[in-house]
mmCIF file of C-alpha atoms in Angstrom:
data_model
loop_
_atom_site.group_PDB
_atom_site.id
_atom_site.type_symbol
_atom_site.label_atom_id
_atom_site.label_comp_id
_atom_site.label_asym_id
_atom_site.label_seq_id
_atom_site.Cartn_x
_atom_site.Cartn_y
_atom_site.Cartn_z
ATOM 1 C CA MET A 1 15.713 30.118 -3.673
ATOM 2 C CA ALA A 2 17.791 29.288 -1.697
ATOM 3 C CA LYS A 3 17.383 25.591 -0.339
ATOM 4 C CA MET A 4 16.470 25.205 2.876
ATOM 5 C CA LYS A 5 18.497 23.635 5.971
ATOM 6 C CA LYS A 6 17.481 20.299 7.171
ATOM 7 C CA LEU A 7 15.892 19.562 10.175
ATOM 8 C CA ILE A 8 15.074 17.564 11.552
ATOM 9 C CA ILE A 9 13.364 17.386 15.357
ATOM 10 C CA ALA A 10 12.338 15.285 18.350
ATOM 11 C CA CYS A 11 9.634 16.332 20.301
ATOM 12 C CA ASP A 12 8.876 13.371 23.260
ATOM 13 C CA GLY A 13 6.363 14.440 26.660
ATOM 14 C CA GLU A 14 3.922 13.055 29.019
ATOM 15 C CA SER A 15 -0.033 12.756 28.021
ATOM 16 C CA ALA A 16 -0.916 16.801 28.231
ATOM 17 C CA SER A 17 2.862 18.212 28.216
ATOM 18 C CA GLY A 18 2.132 20.994 25.917
ATOM 19 C CA LYS A 19 4.168 18.968 23.487
ATOM 20 C CA SER A 20 1.677 19.063 20.907
ATOM 21 C CA THR A 21 0.943 22.727 20.425
ATOM 22 C CA ALA A 22 4.851 23.304 20.675
ATOM 23 C CA ALA A 23 5.694 21.267 18.052
ATOM 24 C CA LYS A 24 2.676 23.520 16.043
ATOM 25 C CA LEU A 25 4.522 26.839 16.975
ATOM 26 C CA VAL A 26 7.798 25.501 15.821
ATOM 27 C CA SER A 27 7.104 23.958 12.983
ATOM 28 C CA LYS A 28 4.833 27.456 11.459
ATOM 29 C CA LYS A 29 8.126 29.415 12.935
ATOM 30 C CA TYR A 30 10.489 27.115 11.159
ATOM 31 C CA LYS A 31 8.055 26.005 7.986
ATOM 32 C CA LEU A 32 9.079 22.020 8.954
ATOM 33 C CA LEU A 33 6.766 19.539 8.109
ATOM 34 C CA LEU A 34 4.779 18.399 11.860
ATOM 35 C CA ILE A 35 3.654 14.412 12.386
ATOM 36 C CA ASN A 36 1.752 14.077 16.259
ATOM 37 C CA SER A 37 2.146 10.023 16.211
ATOM 38 C CA GLY A 38 0.413 10.536 19.244
ATOM 39 C CA LEU A 39 -2.868 11.231 16.252
ATOM 40 C CA LEU A 40 -1.622 7.741 14.187
ATOM 41 C CA TYR A 41 -2.744 5.791 17.349
ATOM 42 C CA ARG A 42 -5.551 7.185 17.959
ATOM 43 C CA TYR A 43 -7.065 6.390 14.972
ATOM 44 C CA CYS A 44 -5.827 2.826 15.015
ATOM 45 C CA SER A 45 -8.264 3.145 17.958
ATOM 46 C CA LYS A 46 -11.331 4.905 16.388
ATOM 47 C CA LEU A 47 -10.790 2.246 13.870
ATOM 48 C CA ILE A 48 -10.896 -1.027 16.585
ATOM 49 C CA ILE A 49 -13.484 0.848 18.704
ATOM 50 C CA LYS A 50 -16.031 1.258 14.704
ATOM 51 C CA ASP A 51 -15.433 -2.313 14.214
ATOM 52 C CA LYS A 52 -14.621 -4.034 16.252
ATOM 53 C CA PRO A 53 -12.252 -6.156 14.450
ATOM 54 C CA LYS A 54 -11.387 -10.206 15.293
ATOM 55 C CA ASN A 55 -8.108 -9.832 14.162
ATOM 56 C CA ILE A 56 -6.747 -6.621 14.753
ATOM 57 C CA ILE A 57 -3.109 -6.355 13.330
ATOM 58 C CA PRO A 58 -3.886 -8.098 9.350
ATOM 59 C CA TYR A 59 -6.993 -5.251 9.713
ATOM 60 C CA LEU A 60 -4.620 -2.320 10.640
ATOM 61 C CA LYS A 61 -2.200 -2.762 7.853
ATOM 62 C CA LYS A 62 -4.365 -3.473 5.183
ATOM 63 C CA LYS A 63 -6.382 0.400 6.550
ATOM 64 C CA PHE A 64 -2.362 2.054 6.896
ATOM 65 C CA LYS A 65 -1.873 0.823 3.063
ATOM 66 C CA THR A 66 -4.247 3.607 1.569
ATOM 67 C CA VAL A 67 -4.347 6.428 4.506
ATOM 68 C CA SER A 68 -2.891 9.555 4.277
ATOM 69 C CA TYR A 69 -1.520 11.417 7.164
ATOM 70 C CA LYS A 70 -3.249 14.089 6.231
ATOM 71 C CA ALA A 71 -6.543 12.499 6.282
ATOM 72 C CA ILE A 72 -6.079 11.885 9.665
ATOM 73 C CA ALA A 73 -4.732 14.706 11.506
ATOM 74 C CA LYS A 74 -8.203 15.936 9.810
ATOM 75 C CA GLN A 75 -10.560 13.679 12.108
ATOM 76 C CA LYS A 76 -11.799 14.239 15.908
ATOM 77 C CA LEU A 77 -8.890 12.418 17.760
ATOM 78 C CA HIS A 78 -9.507 13.715 20.930
ATOM 79 C CA SER A 79 -12.651 11.996 23.213
ATOM 80 C CA GLU A 80 -12.081 10.566 25.997
ATOM 81 C CA GLU A 81 -13.532 6.798 24.743
ATOM 82 C CA ILE A 82 -10.074 6.793 22.744
ATOM 83 C CA SER A 83 -7.909 8.452 25.676
ATOM 84 C CA ASN A 84 -8.794 4.957 27.053
ATOM 85 C CA HIS A 85 -8.540 3.020 23.825
ATOM 86 C CA VAL A 86 -4.662 4.054 23.056
ATOM 87 C CA ALA A 87 -3.074 3.620 26.390
ATOM 88 C CA VAL A 88 -4.031 0.258 26.536
ATOM 89 C CA LEU A 89 -3.089 -0.603 22.446
ATOM 90 C CA ALA A 90 0.467 1.800 22.138
ATOM 91 C CA LYS A 91 1.539 -1.225 24.670
ATOM 92 C CA ASN A 92 0.950 -3.498 21.504
ATOM 93 C CA LYS A 93 4.494 -4.074 19.874
ATOM 94 C CA LYS A 94 2.740 -5.201 16.373
ATOM 95 C CA VAL A 95 0.435 -2.348 16.135
ATOM 96 C CA ARG A 96 3.808 -0.083 16.861
ATOM 97 C CA GLU A 97 5.138 -2.105 14.335
ATOM 98 C CA ILE A 98 2.880 -0.628 11.637
ATOM 99 C CA VAL A 99 2.596 2.595 12.998
ATOM 100 C CA ASN A 100 6.017 2.582 12.244
ATOM 101 C CA GLN A 101 6.144 1.720 9.474
ATOM 102 C CA LEU A 102 4.114 4.366 8.097
ATOM 103 C CA GLN A 103 5.972 7.425 10.558
ATOM 104 C CA MET A 104 9.656 6.186 8.806
ATOM 105 C CA LYS A 105 8.232 6.307 5.613
ATOM 106 C CA ILE A 106 7.205 9.825 5.279
ATOM 107 C CA ILE A 107 10.188 10.683 7.556
ATOM 108 C CA ARG A 108 12.923 9.367 4.835
ATOM 109 C CA ALA A 109 11.240 11.990 2.375
ATOM 110 C CA ASN A 110 11.255 14.660 3.986
ATOM 111 C CA ASN A 111 14.463 16.279 5.200
ATOM 112 C CA ARG A 112 12.482 19.307 7.334
ATOM 113 C CA ILE A 113 10.226 17.665 10.173
ATOM 114 C CA CYS A 114 9.022 17.895 13.780
ATOM 115 C CA VAL A 115 8.130 14.838 14.876
ATOM 116 C CA GLU A 116 6.335 14.509 18.298
ATOM 117 C CA GLY A 117 5.244 11.638 20.353
ATOM 118 C CA ARG A 118 6.431 9.884 22.902
ATOM 119 C CA ASP A 119 9.209 7.372 21.339
ATOM 120 C CA ILE A 120 10.760 9.768 19.010
ATOM 121 C CA ALA A 121 14.321 10.779 19.887
ATOM 122 C CA SER A 122 15.286 7.438 21.495
ATOM 123 C CA LYS A 123 13.301 5.067 18.978
ATOM 124 C CA ILE A 124 11.628 6.312 16.230
ATOM 125 C CA LEU A 125 14.915 9.991 14.684
ATOM 126 C CA ALA A 126 17.600 7.331 16.806
ATOM 127 C CA LYS A 127 19.356 6.600 14.163
ATOM 128 C CA ASN A 128 18.872 6.533 10.404
ATOM 129 C CA PRO A 129 17.605 9.536 10.520
ATOM 130 C CA LYS A 130 18.710 10.717 13.376
ATOM 131 C CA TYR A 131 17.154 14.231 15.287
ATOM 132 C CA ASP A 132 19.422 16.980 15.266
ATOM 133 C CA LEU A 133 17.326 18.542 18.119
ATOM 134 C CA ALA A 134 15.144 16.269 20.722
ATOM 135 C CA PHE A 135 12.984 18.051 22.985
ATOM 136 C CA TYR A 136 11.354 16.778 26.201
ATOM 137 C CA PHE A 137 8.252 17.766 27.795
ATOM 138 C CA LYS A 138 7.455 17.783 30.846
ATOM 139 C CA CYS A 139 3.935 19.475 33.024
ATOM 140 C CA SER A 140 2.381 18.790 36.737
ATOM 141 C CA LEU A 141 0.102 16.574 36.353
ATOM 142 C CA GLU A 142 -2.399 19.286 37.649
ATOM 143 C CA VAL A 143 -2.549 21.863 34.901
ATOM 144 C CA ALA A 144 -1.885 18.735 32.647
ATOM 145 C CA ALA A 145 -5.383 17.702 33.295
ATOM 146 C CA TYR A 146 -6.844 21.500 33.827
ATOM 147 C CA ARG A 147 -5.782 21.709 30.042
ATOM 148 C CA ARG A 148 -7.407 18.666 29.098
ATOM 149 C CA TRP A 149 -10.268 19.377 30.248
ATOM 150 C CA LEU A 150 -10.616 22.685 28.907
ATOM 151 C CA ASP A 151 -9.764 20.567 25.462
ATOM 152 C CA LEU A 152 -12.596 18.962 26.230
ATOM 153 C CA LYS A 153 -14.865 21.161 26.358
ATOM 154 C CA LYS A 154 -15.743 20.205 30.142
ATOM 155 C CA SER A 155 -17.635 17.147 28.875
ATOM 156 C CA VAL A 156 -15.817 15.194 31.621
ATOM 157 C CA PRO A 157 -15.207 15.457 35.631
ATOM 158 C CA LEU A 158 -11.981 16.846 36.093
ATOM 159 C CA ASN A 159 -11.066 14.254 38.414
ATOM 160 C CA GLU A 160 -12.056 11.562 36.040
ATOM 161 C CA VAL A 161 -9.465 13.347 33.266
ATOM 162 C CA LYS A 162 -6.622 13.447 35.366
ATOM 163 C CA ARG A 163 -6.952 9.754 36.678
ATOM 164 C CA SER A 164 -6.890 9.075 33.159
ATOM 165 C CA LEU A 165 -3.710 11.238 32.514
ATOM 166 C CA LYS A 166 -1.631 9.474 35.164
ATOM 167 C CA ILE A 167 -2.831 6.231 34.029
ATOM 168 C CA ARG A 168 -1.180 7.533 30.699
ATOM 169 C CA THR A 169 1.432 8.507 31.661
ATOM 170 C CA SER A 170 2.409 5.552 34.253
ATOM 171 C CA LEU A 171 1.498 2.948 31.070
ATOM 172 C CA ASP A 172 3.868 5.017 29.027
ATOM 173 C CA LYS A 173 7.121 4.688 31.051
ATOM 174 C CA LYS A 174 6.323 0.542 32.589
ATOM 175 C CA ARG A 175 5.637 -0.616 29.318
ATOM 176 C CA LYS A 176 8.686 -2.729 27.639
ATOM 177 C CA ASN A 177 7.821 -1.559 24.213
ATOM 178 C CA SER A 178 9.359 1.229 23.386
ATOM 179 C CA PRO A 179 8.753 3.486 27.078
ATOM 180 C CA LEU A 180 8.670 7.131 27.527
ATOM 181 C CA ILE A 181 12.520 7.772 28.206
ATOM 182 C CA LYS A 182 14.272 10.919 28.259
ATOM 183 C CA VAL A 183 17.125 10.782 25.993
ATOM 184 C CA LYS A 184 20.583 12.463 27.472
ATOM 185 C CA ASP A 185 20.276 15.727 25.395
ATOM 186 C CA ALA A 186 16.802 15.986 25.132
ATOM 187 C CA ILE A 187 16.731 20.181 26.056
ATOM 188 C CA LEU A 188 13.934 19.720 28.522
ATOM 189 C CA VAL A 189 10.996 22.051 28.909
ATOM 190 C CA ARG A 190 8.700 22.527 31.387
ATOM 191 C CA SER A 191 5.583 23.899 29.945
ATOM 192 C CA ASP A 192 3.649 24.659 33.101
ATOM 193 C CA LYS A 193 6.315 27.246 34.548
ATOM 194 C CA LEU A 194 6.703 28.673 30.831
ATOM 195 C CA ASN A 195 3.349 30.161 28.388
ATOM 196 C CA LYS A 196 3.355 29.164 24.134
ATOM 197 C CA LYS A 197 6.479 32.333 23.892
ATOM 198 C CA GLU A 198 8.410 31.127 26.526
ATOM 199 C CA VAL A 199 8.381 28.038 25.175
ATOM 200 C CA LEU A 200 9.220 28.947 21.698
ATOM 201 C CA ALA A 201 11.823 31.531 22.283
ATOM 202 C CA LYS A 202 13.444 28.512 25.111
ATOM 203 C CA MET A 203 13.005 26.374 21.747
ATOM 204 C CA SER A 204 14.117 28.951 18.398
ATOM 205 C CA LYS A 205 16.184 29.339 20.564
ATOM 206 C CA ALA A 206 17.673 25.668 20.524
ATOM 207 C CA VAL A 207 17.082 25.587 17.018
ATOM 208 C CA ASP A 208 19.171 28.866 15.675
ATOM 209 C CA LYS A 209 21.426 27.367 17.109
ATOM 210 C CA VAL A 210 22.020 24.354 15.003
ATOM 211 C CA LEU A 211 20.807 26.242 11.881
ATOM 212 C CA LYS A 212 24.197 28.502 12.412
ATOM 213 C CA ASN A 213 26.942 24.937 12.691
#
């Protein structure tokens, strides 16, 4: 069997911009390991909400020593309570260091991987290893809020979801540590203008070009 070519993809974008769905689709098509960095932060929030530790840093360090990404990915981490908590928690530099260590360990062990989050191309995969391809996802607040509202099975009022997304994106872009930015060579994907099939087609075109070189 021919050895598969190295392929490292970075997917960044705003809250509910469709990056998770797109990252899943492209990972499945090209048989890549998928890492969703947002889930790691959400897992931190879930633990803190549940256990209310006095000192969150030593507590999270201990928890992250033994946990696997697979175990985190299986958990239910998309409640509105976690979303509101994680928006603030993700600004904490020390929390980011704990999450980044786990991410880097996984990334360095896999050279066919797709990592999605908010600082992947600008920070996590900026060098050693550097991404082969970066995508940046953007979506209008109306469409993003409606999608997230459906994800939450309409359990929260739509205007509340909209408000929470607006705050989250603003916090992500304005935070001091690893703010959400579009790197120069990232390919812009407007998921409010394209359907899933079109998003995958746009990404595939770019991936195929990289794999040909």
